[in-house]
CSV table of C-alpha atoms in Angstrom, one decimal:
chain,number,residue,atom,x,y,z
A,92,UNK,CA,34.0,28.7,-28.8
A,93,UNK,CA,36.7,30.4,-26.8
A,94,UNK,CA,40.5,29.7,-26.7
A,95,UNK,CA,41.9,28.7,-23.4
A,96,UNK,CA,44.8,31.1,-23.5
A,97,UNK,CA,42.3,34.0,-24.0
A,98,UNK,CA,40.9,33.3,-20.5
A,99,UNK,CA,42.1,35.2,-17.4
A,100,UNK,CA,44.1,33.2,-14.9
A,101,UNK,CA,41.1,32.8,-12.6
A,102,UNK,CA,38.9,31.7,-15.5
A,103,UNK,CA,41.5,29.2,-16.5
A,104,UNK,CA,41.8,27.9,-13.0
A,105,UNK,CA,38.0,27.3,-12.8
A,106,UNK,CA,38.1,25.6,-16.2
A,107,UNK,CA,40.9,23.2,-15.2
A,108,UNK,CA,39.1,22.3,-12.0
A,109,UNK,CA,36.0,21.1,-13.7
A,110,UNK,CA,35.4,17.4,-13.5
A,111,UNK,CA,35.2,17.2,-17.3
A,112,UNK,CA,38.6,18.8,-17.5
A,113,UNK,CA,40.2,16.4,-14.9
A,114,UNK,CA,39.1,13.5,-17.1
A,115,UNK,CA,37.9,14.4,-20.6
A,116,UNK,CA,36.4,11.0,-21.5
A,117,UNK,CA,32.8,10.0,-21.2
A,118,UNK,CA,31.7,8.7,-17.8
A,119,UNK,CA,28.3,7.7,-16.5
A,120,UNK,CA,26.5,10.7,-15.0
A,121,UNK,CA,26.6,9.3,-11.5
A,122,UNK,CA,30.5,9.5,-11.5
A,123,UNK,CA,32.2,12.9,-11.1
A,124,UNK,CA,35.7,13.8,-9.8
A,125,UNK,CA,34.7,17.4,-9.2
A,126,UNK,CA,33.7,17.0,-5.5
A,127,UNK,CA,37.2,15.7,-4.7
A,128,UNK,CA,38.9,18.5,-6.7
A,129,UNK,CA,36.8,21.1,-4.9
A,130,UNK,CA,37.6,19.7,-1.5
A,131,UNK,CA,41.3,19.4,-2.3
A,132,UNK,CA,41.3,22.9,-3.6
A,133,UNK,CA,39.7,24.1,-0.4
A,134,UNK,CA,42.4,22.5,1.7
A,135,UNK,CA,45.4,23.6,-0.4
A,136,UNK,CA,44.0,27.2,-0.6
A,137,UNK,CA,46.2,28.0,-3.6
A,138,UNK,CA,49.3,26.5,-2.1
A,139,UNK,CA,51.8,23.8,-3.4
A,140,UNK,CA,51.2,20.2,-2.4
A,141,UNK,CA,54.8,20.1,-0.9
A,142,UNK,CA,53.4,22.0,2.1
A,143,UNK,CA,51.3,19.0,3.0
A,144,UNK,CA,53.8,16.1,2.6
A,145,UNK,CA,55.9,14.1,5.0
A,146,UNK,CA,57.8,12.3,2.2
A,147,UNK,CA,58.6,12.8,-1.5
A,148,UNK,CA,55.7,11.4,-3.7
A,149,UNK,CA,58.2,10.7,-6.5
A,150,UNK,CA,59.5,7.8,-4.3
A,151,UNK,CA,56.1,6.1,-4.3
A,152,UNK,CA,54.7,4.0,-7.2
A,153,UNK,CA,51.0,4.3,-8.2
A,154,UNK,CA,50.6,8.0,-7.0
A,155,UNK,CA,48.4,8.4,-10.1
A,156,UNK,CA,45.7,6.0,-11.0
A,157,UNK,CA,45.9,4.2,-14.3
A,158,UNK,CA,43.2,2.4,-16.1
A,159,UNK,CA,43.0,1.0,-19.6
A,160,UNK,CA,40.8,1.5,-22.6
A,161,UNK,CA,41.1,-1.2,-25.2
A,162,UNK,CA,41.3,0.2,-28.8
A,163,UNK,CA,40.9,-3.0,-30.9
A,164,UNK,CA,39.6,-5.7,-28.7
A,165,UNK,CA,43.1,-7.3,-28.7
A,166,UNK,CA,46.4,-5.8,-27.9
A,167,UNK,CA,46.1,-2.0,-28.7
A,168,UNK,CA,45.5,-0.2,-25.4
A,169,UNK,CA,45.1,3.4,-24.5
A,170,UNK,CA,46.3,4.1,-20.9
A,171,UNK,CA,44.3,6.8,-19.1
A,172,UNK,CA,46.0,8.3,-16.1
A,173,UNK,CA,44.1,10.2,-13.4
A,174,UNK,CA,46.6,12.5,-11.7
A,175,UNK,CA,46.7,12.5,-8.0
A,176,UNK,CA,44.2,15.2,-7.1
A,177,UNK,CA,46.5,16.9,-4.6
A,178,UNK,CA,49.3,17.2,-7.3
A,179,UNK,CA,46.8,18.1,-10.0
A,180,UNK,CA,45.2,20.9,-8.0
A,181,UNK,CA,48.7,22.1,-6.9
A,182,UNK,CA,49.8,22.2,-10.6
A,183,UNK,CA,46.7,24.1,-11.5
A,184,UNK,CA,47.5,26.6,-8.7
A,185,UNK,CA,51.0,27.0,-10.1
A,186,UNK,CA,50.1,27.5,-13.7
A,187,UNK,CA,47.2,29.8,-12.9
A,188,UNK,CA,49.1,32.2,-10.7
A,189,UNK,CA,48.6,35.6,-12.4
A,190,UNK,CA,52.3,36.1,-13.3
A,191,UNK,CA,52.8,32.5,-14.5
A,192,UNK,CA,49.7,32.5,-16.6
A,193,UNK,CA,50.7,35.8,-18.2
A,194,UNK,CA,54.1,34.3,-19.0
A,195,UNK,CA,52.7,31.1,-20.5
A,196,UNK,CA,50.2,33.0,-22.6
A,197,UNK,CA,53.0,35.3,-23.9
A,198,UNK,CA,55.2,32.3,-24.7
A,199,UNK,CA,52.4,30.5,-26.6
A,200,UNK,CA,51.8,33.6,-28.7
A,201,UNK,CA,55.5,33.5,-29.8
A,202,UNK,CA,54.9,30.1,-31.3
A,203,UNK,CA,52.4,31.5,-33.8
A,204,UNK,CA,52.7,33.0,-37.3
A,205,UNK,CA,55.2,30.6,-38.8
A,206,UNK,CA,55.2,27.9,-41.5
A,207,UNK,CA,53.6,25.6,-39.0
A,208,UNK,CA,49.9,26.4,-38.2
A,209,UNK,CA,48.8,24.9,-34.9
A,210,UNK,CA,45.1,24.0,-35.1
A,211,UNK,CA,44.8,22.4,-31.7
A,212,UNK,CA,45.0,25.3,-29.3
A,213,UNK,CA,42.7,24.1,-26.5
A,214,UNK,CA,39.2,25.7,-26.7
A,215,UNK,CA,36.2,25.6,-24.4
A,216,UNK,CA,32.5,25.7,-25.0
A,217,UNK,CA,30.5,28.9,-24.6
A,218,UNK,CA,27.1,27.3,-25.4
A,219,UNK,CA,25.3,24.0,-24.7
A,220,UNK,CA,28.0,21.7,-26.2
A,221,UNK,CA,30.6,20.0,-24.2
A,222,UNK,CA,34.2,21.2,-24.3
A,223,UNK,CA,35.2,18.0,-26.1
A,224,UNK,CA,32.6,18.6,-28.7
A,225,UNK,CA,33.8,22.1,-29.1
A,226,UNK,CA,37.4,20.9,-29.6
A,227,UNK,CA,36.2,18.5,-32.3
A,228,UNK,CA,34.3,21.3,-34.1
A,229,UNK,CA,37.5,23.3,-33.9
A,230,UNK,CA,39.4,20.5,-35.6
A,231,UNK,CA,36.9,20.3,-38.4
A,232,UNK,CA,37.0,24.0,-39.0
A,233,UNK,CA,40.7,24.5,-38.6
A,234,UNK,CA,42.2,21.3,-40.2
A,235,UNK,CA,39.9,19.7,-42.7
A,236,UNK,CA,38.5,23.0,-44.1
A,237,UNK,CA,41.9,24.6,-44.4
A,238,UNK,CA,43.4,21.4,-45.9
A,239,UNK,CA,40.8,21.5,-48.6
A,240,UNK,CA,41.6,25.2,-49.3
A,241,UNK,CA,45.3,24.4,-49.7
A,242,UNK,CA,44.4,22.3,-52.7
A,243,UNK,CA,44.4,25.6,-54.6
A,244,UNK,CA,48.1,26.1,-53.8
A,245,UNK,CA,49.6,22.7,-53.4
A,246,UNK,CA,49.6,19.4,-55.2
A,247,UNK,CA,51.1,17.0,-52.6
A,248,UNK,CA,50.1,16.1,-49.1
A,249,UNK,CA,52.1,14.1,-46.6
A,250,UNK,CA,50.2,13.0,-43.5
A,251,UNK,CA,51.9,11.7,-40.3
A,252,UNK,CA,51.7,11.6,-36.6
A,253,UNK,CA,53.7,10.9,-33.4
A,254,UNK,CA,53.9,7.4,-31.9
A,255,UNK,CA,52.8,7.4,-28.2
A,256,UNK,CA,53.1,11.2,-28.0
A,257,UNK,CA,52.2,11.6,-24.3
A,258,UNK,CA,54.1,8.5,-23.2
A,259,UNK,CA,57.4,9.5,-24.8
A,260,UNK,CA,57.5,13.3,-24.1
A,261,UNK,CA,60.7,14.3,-22.3
A,262,UNK,CA,59.5,16.3,-19.2
A,263,UNK,CA,62.6,18.5,-19.1
A,264,UNK,CA,61.5,19.9,-22.5
A,265,UNK,CA,58.7,21.7,-20.7
A,266,UNK,CA,61.3,24.2,-19.3
A,267,UNK,CA,62.9,24.4,-22.8
A,268,UNK,CA,59.6,25.3,-24.2
A,269,UNK,CA,58.8,28.0,-21.7
A,270,UNK,CA,62.2,29.6,-21.3
A,271,UNK,CA,64.3,28.6,-24.3
A,272,UNK,CA,66.8,25.8,-24.4
A,273,UNK,CA,69.8,27.9,-23.3
A,274,UNK,CA,68.2,29.4,-20.2
A,275,UNK,CA,66.6,26.1,-19.2
A,276,UNK,CA,70.0,24.3,-19.5
A,277,UNK,CA,71.7,27.1,-17.5
A,278,UNK,CA,69.1,27.0,-14.8
A,279,UNK,CA,68.3,23.3,-14.7
A,280,UNK,CA,68.9,23.2,-11.0
A,281,UNK,CA,66.9,26.3,-10.3
A,282,UNK,CA,63.8,25.1,-8.4
A,283,UNK,CA,62.1,28.5,-8.7
A,284,UNK,CA,62.0,28.3,-12.5
A,285,UNK,CA,58.4,27.8,-13.7
A,286,UNK,CA,59.2,25.1,-16.2
A,287,UNK,CA,61.2,23.2,-13.6
A,288,UNK,CA,58.3,23.5,-11.2
A,289,UNK,CA,55.9,22.0,-13.7
A,290,UNK,CA,58.4,19.3,-14.5
A,291,UNK,CA,58.7,18.5,-10.8
A,292,UNK,CA,55.0,18.2,-10.4
A,293,UNK,CA,54.8,15.7,-13.2
A,294,UNK,CA,57.7,13.7,-12.0
A,295,UNK,CA,56.3,13.6,-8.5
A,296,UNK,CA,53.1,12.0,-9.8
A,297,UNK,CA,55.0,9.4,-12.0
A,298,UNK,CA,57.6,7.8,-9.7
A,299,UNK,CA,60.3,10.3,-10.7
A,300,UNK,CA,60.2,9.5,-14.4
A,301,UNK,CA,61.3,12.1,-16.9
A,302,UNK,CA,59.7,10.4,-19.9
A,303,UNK,CA,56.0,10.7,-20.4
A,304,UNK,CA,53.1,12.8,-19.1
A,305,UNK,CA,49.7,11.6,-18.1
A,306,UNK,CA,47.0,11.2,-20.7
A,307,UNK,CA,43.3,12.0,-20.2
A,308,UNK,CA,43.0,15.5,-18.8
A,309,UNK,CA,42.7,19.0,-20.3
A,310,UNK,CA,45.6,20.2,-18.2
A,311,UNK,CA,48.0,17.6,-19.7
A,312,UNK,CA,46.7,18.4,-23.2
A,313,UNK,CA,47.6,22.0,-22.5
A,314,UNK,CA,51.1,21.1,-21.3
A,315,UNK,CA,51.5,18.9,-24.4
A,316,UNK,CA,50.6,21.9,-26.5
A,317,UNK,CA,53.3,24.0,-24.8
A,318,UNK,CA,56.0,21.4,-25.8
A,319,UNK,CA,54.6,20.8,-29.3
A,320,UNK,CA,54.4,24.6,-29.8
A,321,UNK,CA,58.1,24.7,-28.9
A,322,UNK,CA,58.7,22.1,-31.6
A,323,UNK,CA,56.7,24.2,-34.0
A,324,UNK,CA,59.0,27.1,-33.2
A,325,UNK,CA,62.1,25.0,-34.0
A,326,UNK,CA,60.6,23.8,-37.3
A,327,UNK,CA,59.7,27.4,-38.2
A,328,UNK,CA,63.3,28.5,-37.5
A,329,UNK,CA,64.6,25.8,-39.9
A,330,UNK,CA,62.1,26.8,-42.6
A,331,UNK,CA,62.3,30.6,-42.2
A,332,UNK,CA,61.4,32.3,-45.5
A,333,UNK,CA,59.9,29.2,-47.1
A,334,UNK,CA,56.9,30.0,-49.2
A,335,UNK,CA,56.5,26.7,-51.1
A,336,UNK,CA,55.3,24.6,-48.1
A,337,UNK,CA,52.7,24.7,-45.3
A,338,UNK,CA,52.3,22.5,-42.2
A,339,UNK,CA,49.1,22.0,-40.3
A,340,UNK,CA,49.4,20.4,-36.9
A,341,UNK,CA,46.6,19.2,-34.7
A,342,UNK,CA,48.2,17.9,-31.5
A,343,UNK,CA,50.5,15.2,-32.6
A,344,UNK,CA,49.0,15.0,-36.2
A,345,UNK,CA,51.0,16.7,-39.0
A,346,UNK,CA,49.9,17.5,-42.5
A,347,UNK,CA,52.7,18.7,-44.8
A,348,UNK,CA,51.6,20.5,-48.0
A,349,UNK,CA,54.1,20.9,-50.9
A,350,UNK,CA,54.3,20.7,-54.7
A,351,UNK,CA,56.6,17.7,-54.9
A,352,UNK,CA,57.3,14.5,-53.0
A,353,UNK,CA,60.9,15.5,-52.5
A,354,UNK,CA,60.0,18.8,-50.9
A,355,UNK,CA,57.4,17.2,-48.6
A,356,UNK,CA,59.9,14.5,-47.5
A,357,UNK,CA,62.6,17.1,-46.8
A,358,UNK,CA,60.2,18.9,-44.5
A,359,UNK,CA,59.1,15.6,-42.9
A,360,UNK,CA,62.8,15.0,-42.0
A,361,UNK,CA,62.9,18.4,-40.3
A,362,UNK,CA,59.7,17.6,-38.3
A,363,UNK,CA,61.1,14.3,-37.3
A,364,UNK,CA,64.4,15.8,-36.1
A,365,UNK,CA,62.8,18.4,-34.0
A,366,UNK,CA,60.4,16.0,-32.4
A,367,UNK,CA,63.2,13.6,-31.6
A,368,UNK,CA,64.9,16.3,-29.6
A,369,UNK,CA,62.0,16.2,-27.1
A,370,UNK,CA,61.7,12.4,-26.9
A,371,UNK,CA,59.2,11.8,-29.7
A,372,UNK,CA,59.3,10.0,-32.9
A,373,UNK,CA,56.9,9.8,-35.9
A,374,UNK,CA,54.9,6.7,-36.7
A,375,UNK,CA,56.3,5.3,-39.9
A,376,UNK,CA,53.4,3.0,-40.5
A,377,UNK,CA,50.9,5.9,-40.3
A,378,UNK,CA,52.8,8.2,-42.7
A,379,UNK,CA,50.8,8.5,-45.9
A,380,UNK,CA,51.7,10.5,-49.0
A,381,UNK,CA,49.0,11.7,-51.4
A,382,UNK,CA,49.2,13.5,-54.7
A,383,UNK,CA,45.7,14.9,-54.6
A,384,UNK,CA,45.2,17.3,-51.7
A,385,UNK,CA,41.4,17.1,-51.7
A,386,UNK,CA,41.4,13.3,-51.6
A,387,UNK,CA,44.1,13.2,-48.9
A,388,UNK,CA,42.5,15.9,-46.7
A,389,UNK,CA,39.5,13.8,-45.7
A,390,UNK,CA,40.1,10.6,-43.9
A,391,UNK,CA,38.8,7.5,-45.8
A,392,UNK,CA,36.6,6.4,-42.9
A,393,UNK,CA,34.9,9.8,-42.9
A,394,UNK,CA,34.2,9.7,-46.6
A,395,UNK,CA,32.9,6.2,-46.2
A,396,UNK,CA,30.8,7.3,-43.2
A,397,UNK,CA,29.3,10.2,-45.2
A,398,UNK,CA,28.2,7.6,-47.9
A,399,UNK,CA,26.9,5.3,-45.2
A,400,UNK,CA,24.9,8.0,-43.6
A,401,UNK,CA,23.4,9.2,-46.9
A,402,UNK,CA,22.0,5.7,-47.4
A,403,UNK,CA,19.7,6.2,-44.5
A,404,UNK,CA,17.2,3.4,-44.1
A,405,UNK,CA,16.6,3.1,-47.9
A,406,UNK,CA,18.7,0.0,-48.3
A,407,UNK,CA,18.2,-1.4,-44.8
A,408,UNK,CA,14.6,-1.0,-43.6
A,409,UNK,CA,14.9,-3.3,-40.6
A,410,UNK,CA,16.9,-2.7,-37.4
A,411,UNK,CA,18.8,-6.0,-38.0
A,412,UNK,CA,19.9,-4.9,-41.5
A,413,UNK,CA,20.9,-1.4,-40.2
A,414,UNK,CA,23.0,-3.1,-37.5
A,415,UNK,CA,24.6,-5.4,-40.1
A,416,UNK,CA,25.5,-2.4,-42.2
A,417,UNK,CA,27.1,-0.8,-39.2
A,418,UNK,CA,28.9,-4.1,-38.4
A,419,UNK,CA,30.3,-4.2,-41.9
A,420,UNK,CA,31.5,-0.6,-41.6
A,421,UNK,CA,33.2,-1.4,-38.3
A,422,UNK,CA,35.0,-4.3,-39.9
A,423,UNK,CA,36.5,-2.0,-42.5
A,424,UNK,CA,37.1,1.0,-40.2
A,425,UNK,CA,37.3,-0.4,-36.6
A,426,UNK,CA,37.4,2.2,-33.8
A,427,UNK,CA,37.3,5.1,-36.3
A,428,UNK,CA,35.7,8.4,-35.5
A,429,UNK,CA,33.2,7.9,-38.3
A,430,UNK,CA,32.1,4.6,-36.8
A,431,UNK,CA,31.6,6.2,-33.4
A,432,UNK,CA,29.5,8.9,-34.9
A,433,UNK,CA,27.4,6.5,-37.0
A,434,UNK,CA,26.8,4.3,-33.9
A,435,UNK,CA,25.8,7.5,-32.0
A,436,UNK,CA,23.3,8.4,-34.7
A,437,UNK,CA,21.9,4.9,-34.7
A,438,UNK,CA,21.6,5.1,-30.9
A,439,UNK,CA,19.3,8.0,-31.4
A,440,UNK,CA,17.2,6.3,-34.1
A,441,UNK,CA,16.8,2.9,-32.5
A,442,UNK,CA,14.6,4.4,-29.8
A,443,UNK,CA,11.8,4.4,-32.4
A,444,UNK,CA,11.6,0.6,-31.9
A,445,UNK,CA,9.0,0.2,-29.1
A,446,UNK,CA,8.2,-3.5,-29.1
A,447,UNK,CA,10.4,-6.5,-28.6
A,448,UNK,CA,11.1,-7.9,-32.1
A,449,UNK,CA,11.3,-11.6,-32.9
A,450,UNK,CA,15.0,-11.3,-33.7
A,451,UNK,CA,15.9,-9.5,-30.5
A,452,UNK,CA,18.7,-12.0,-29.7
A,453,UNK,CA,20.2,-11.4,-33.1
A,454,UNK,CA,20.1,-7.6,-32.8
A,455,UNK,CA,21.7,-7.8,-29.4
A,456,UNK,CA,24.4,-10.2,-30.8
A,457,UNK,CA,25.3,-7.9,-33.7
A,458,UNK,CA,25.4,-4.8,-31.6
A,459,UNK,CA,27.6,-6.5,-29.0
A,460,UNK,CA,30.0,-7.7,-31.7
A,461,UNK,CA,30.4,-4.1,-33.0
A,462,UNK,CA,31.6,-3.1,-29.6
A,463,UNK,CA,33.7,-6.2,-29.3
A,464,UNK,CA,35.7,-5.4,-32.4
A,465,UNK,CA,35.7,-1.6,-31.7
A,466,UNK,CA,35.6,-1.1,-27.9
A,467,UNK,CA,35.8,2.6,-28.3
A,468,UNK,CA,32.2,2.6,-29.4
A,469,UNK,CA,31.0,0.9,-26.3
A,470,UNK,CA,29.4,3.9,-24.5
A,471,UNK,CA,27.1,4.4,-27.5
A,472,UNK,CA,26.6,0.6,-28.1
A,473,UNK,CA,25.7,0.3,-24.4
A,474,UNK,CA,23.0,2.8,-25.1
A,475,UNK,CA,21.7,0.8,-28.0
A,476,UNK,CA,21.8,-2.4,-26.0
A,477,UNK,CA,20.0,-0.8,-23.1
A,478,UNK,CA,17.1,0.2,-25.3
A,479,UNK,CA,16.9,-3.2,-27.1
A,480,UNK,CA,17.1,-5.2,-24.0
A,481,UNK,CA,14.6,-3.0,-22.2
A,482,UNK,CA,12.0,-4.3,-24.7
A,483,UNK,CA,12.5,-7.9,-23.5
A,484,UNK,CA,10.3,-9.5,-20.7
A,485,UNK,CA,11.8,-9.1,-17.2
A,486,UNK,CA,13.0,-12.7,-17.0
A,487,UNK,CA,14.9,-12.3,-20.3
A,488,UNK,CA,16.8,-9.2,-19.4
A,489,UNK,CA,19.2,-10.9,-17.0
A,490,UNK,CA,19.9,-13.7,-19.6
A,491,UNK,CA,20.7,-11.2,-22.4
A,492,UNK,CA,22.8,-8.9,-20.3
A,493,UNK,CA,24.7,-11.9,-18.9
A,494,UNK,CA,25.5,-13.0,-22.4
A,495,UNK,CA,26.7,-9.5,-23.3
A,496,UNK,CA,28.8,-9.3,-20.1
A,497,UNK,CA,30.4,-12.7,-20.8
A,498,UNK,CA,31.3,-11.7,-24.3
A,499,UNK,CA,32.7,-8.3,-23.4
A,500,UNK,CA,34.7,-9.9,-20.6
A,501,UNK,CA,36.9,-11.5,-23.2
A,502,UNK,CA,38.2,-8.0,-24.2
A,503,UNK,CA,41.5,-7.9,-22.3
A,504,UNK,CA,42.5,-5.1,-20.0
A,505,UNK,CA,39.6,-2.7,-20.4
A,506,UNK,CA,38.7,-0.9,-17.2
A,507,UNK,CA,36.9,1.8,-19.1
A,508,UNK,CA,34.6,-0.7,-20.7
A,509,UNK,CA,33.8,-2.2,-17.3
A,510,UNK,CA,32.6,1.2,-16.1
A,511,UNK,CA,30.1,1.4,-18.9
A,512,UNK,CA,29.0,-2.3,-18.5
A,513,UNK,CA,28.2,-1.4,-14.9
A,514,UNK,CA,26.2,1.6,-16.0
A,515,UNK,CA,23.8,-0.6,-18.2
A,516,UNK,CA,23.5,-3.6,-15.9
A,517,UNK,CA,23.3,-2.0,-12.5
A,518,UNK,CA,19.9,-0.2,-12.7
A,519,UNK,CA,17.2,-1.8,-10.6
A,520,UNK,CA,15.0,-2.4,-13.7
A,521,UNK,CA,17.7,-4.8,-14.9
A,522,UNK,CA,18.4,-6.4,-11.6
A,523,UNK,CA,22.1,-7.5,-12.0
A,524,UNK,CA,24.6,-6.8,-9.3
A,525,UNK,CA,27.7,-5.9,-11.3
A,526,UNK,CA,31.0,-7.3,-9.8
A,527,UNK,CA,34.3,-6.1,-11.2
A,528,UNK,CA,38.0,-5.9,-10.5
A,529,UNK,CA,37.9,-2.3,-11.8
A,530,UNK,CA,38.4,0.0,-8.6
A,531,UNK,CA,36.0,2.7,-9.9
A,532,UNK,CA,33.3,0.1,-10.3
A,533,UNK,CA,34.0,-1.2,-6.8
A,534,UNK,CA,33.6,2.4,-5.5
A,535,UNK,CA,30.2,2.7,-7.2
A,536,UNK,CA,29.3,-0.5,-5.3
A,537,UNK,CA,30.2,1.0,-2.0
A,538,UNK,CA,33.7,-0.3,-1.5
A,539,UNK,CA,36.8,1.9,-0.8
A,540,UNK,CA,39.7,0.7,-2.9
A,541,UNK,CA,42.7,2.9,-3.3
A,542,UNK,CA,42.8,5.0,-6.5
A,543,UNK,CA,45.8,7.2,-5.6
A,544,UNK,CA,48.8,6.4,-3.4
A,545,UNK,CA,48.7,9.0,-0.6
A,546,UNK,CA,51.2,7.6,1.9
A,547,UNK,CA,53.3,10.7,1.4
A,548,UNK,CA,50.7,13.1,2.7
A,549,UNK,CA,50.9,14.4,6.3
A,550,UNK,CA,47.7,16.4,6.4
A,551,UNK,CA,44.6,14.7,7.8
A,552,UNK,CA,42.4,17.3,6.2
A,553,UNK,CA,43.9,16.6,2.8
A,554,UNK,CA,43.5,12.8,3.2
A,555,UNK,CA,39.9,13.4,4.2
A,556,UNK,CA,39.4,15.5,1.0
A,557,UNK,CA,40.6,12.5,-1.0
A,558,UNK,CA,37.8,10.2,0.1
A,559,UNK,CA,37.1,8.2,-3.0
A,560,UNK,CA,33.4,7.7,-2.1
A,561,UNK,CA,32.9,11.3,-3.2
A,562,UNK,CA,33.2,10.4,-6.9
A,563,UNK,CA,29.8,8.7,-6.7
A,564,UNK,CA,27.3,11.5,-6.9
A,565,UNK,CA,24.1,9.4,-7.4
A,566,UNK,CA,23.0,5.8,-6.9
A,567,UNK,CA,23.8,3.7,-10.0
A,568,UNK,CA,20.8,1.5,-9.2
A,569,UNK,CA,18.6,4.5,-9.6
A,570,UNK,CA,19.9,5.3,-13.1
A,571,UNK,CA,17.5,5.1,-16.0
A,572,UNK,CA,17.4,1.6,-17.5
A,573,UNK,CA,17.8,3.1,-21.0
A,574,UNK,CA,20.9,5.2,-21.6
A,575,UNK,CA,19.8,8.4,-23.3
A,576,UNK,CA,21.7,9.7,-26.3
A,577,UNK,CA,22.8,12.9,-24.7
A,578,UNK,CA,24.5,10.8,-22.0
A,579,UNK,CA,27.1,9.5,-24.4
A,580,UNK,CA,27.0,11.7,-27.6
A,581,UNK,CA,29.5,14.5,-28.0
A,582,UNK,CA,27.2,16.5,-30.2
A,583,UNK,CA,23.5,17.2,-29.8
A,584,UNK,CA,23.5,18.3,-33.4
A,585,UNK,CA,24.6,16.3,-36.4
A,586,UNK,CA,28.4,16.1,-36.2
A,587,UNK,CA,28.7,15.7,-40.0
A,588,UNK,CA,27.6,19.3,-40.4
A,589,UNK,CA,31.0,20.5,-39.3
């Protein structure tokens, strides 16, 4: 594990330009944005996107591409936003200029060593694990373990987080974070100021808006950390000299440790005030107070998940019973991290079933309903379904996948789910031509829908570099019928060990 700010500027640039950094969610292996990023980078040659424009991109809607992941099968949606590659690469070039990178690193170090401990400094993998898996391991080590240790010092824990953190962030606060509020205000019209340049890139990609940054990339996670680090600094200034409290922050998640409700609530007000200054507010419904730090340090779904995993197959010897147990857990803790990991573990174990069972329709129905209630589990559930349905006779496969498709189609506004439905139905061994309104799915099928608005670009070479067909790096029809666990699991090892 290595912290991002410990990299050189050239190493950071290489990291940001990885396909897995541009979009840090799971995608089928035949989709990658890295070829486009590489070609755009070759055209820009370290320069700013402005040298290639004939109009201002902030005057165009849909410069970035947005698609939706449904969180609960109903009305809770997570918008993913793929930054326009030309603006993304230009922003990477800007941030990773040697002097700029040194300045950012120095500023981030100033945010450290206060009452607030940041546990979400972006990290990268130095072994076989994905960068996302490494970040999760960092969370376990930095947040959960330290929280448990604090039970020796504190009796009260108050847990809260920010509502719509990325969507509400005030972009001008980037300059405040990098240069201090006074200097940023004095030089708000200075287009040469680094913070203003970063702000300008983000506004250019989002129709000139000053509220909100894109969600879904390592680069935007890094910029969010700059602003949240500035908020940490403001909280630290307010609490200078305090020894009776500690605050742990992981991105927009805060844990306040104290020895009384009154003290914890007083600190919560300070946190709320400083966040509000940069456009954010705390989620009242998610604010939880606990008078036992050990109990409050581990999320309820994780504790229940540990109990669930320890049961193994002793109380559920058949696949159907194991699926029903997962289904019951999903009803109690929908879309939880624990559910995703349990489903991932089951995906690995279900491959031991080698013959079509008499209750195959039932197993498929239960597995599908787990994903219907908790759409965030669908990549792993898709793997489970791909194995179960592969056991059916050829003539039955189309019938079963059609039923799965019809049920999951009732989940509203879920382009991310469509991408994974295509992955499991498109292989030739299944024999279904997957039709979808999701543009990324259409690109996989050979069409050329627009992902990013590029009418503001003058350069033919840059437009050519943005050819969306490049994101398909293999034939979806040639993909393995059965999704392998390593295609969708964050950890190759048991995630509960961390």
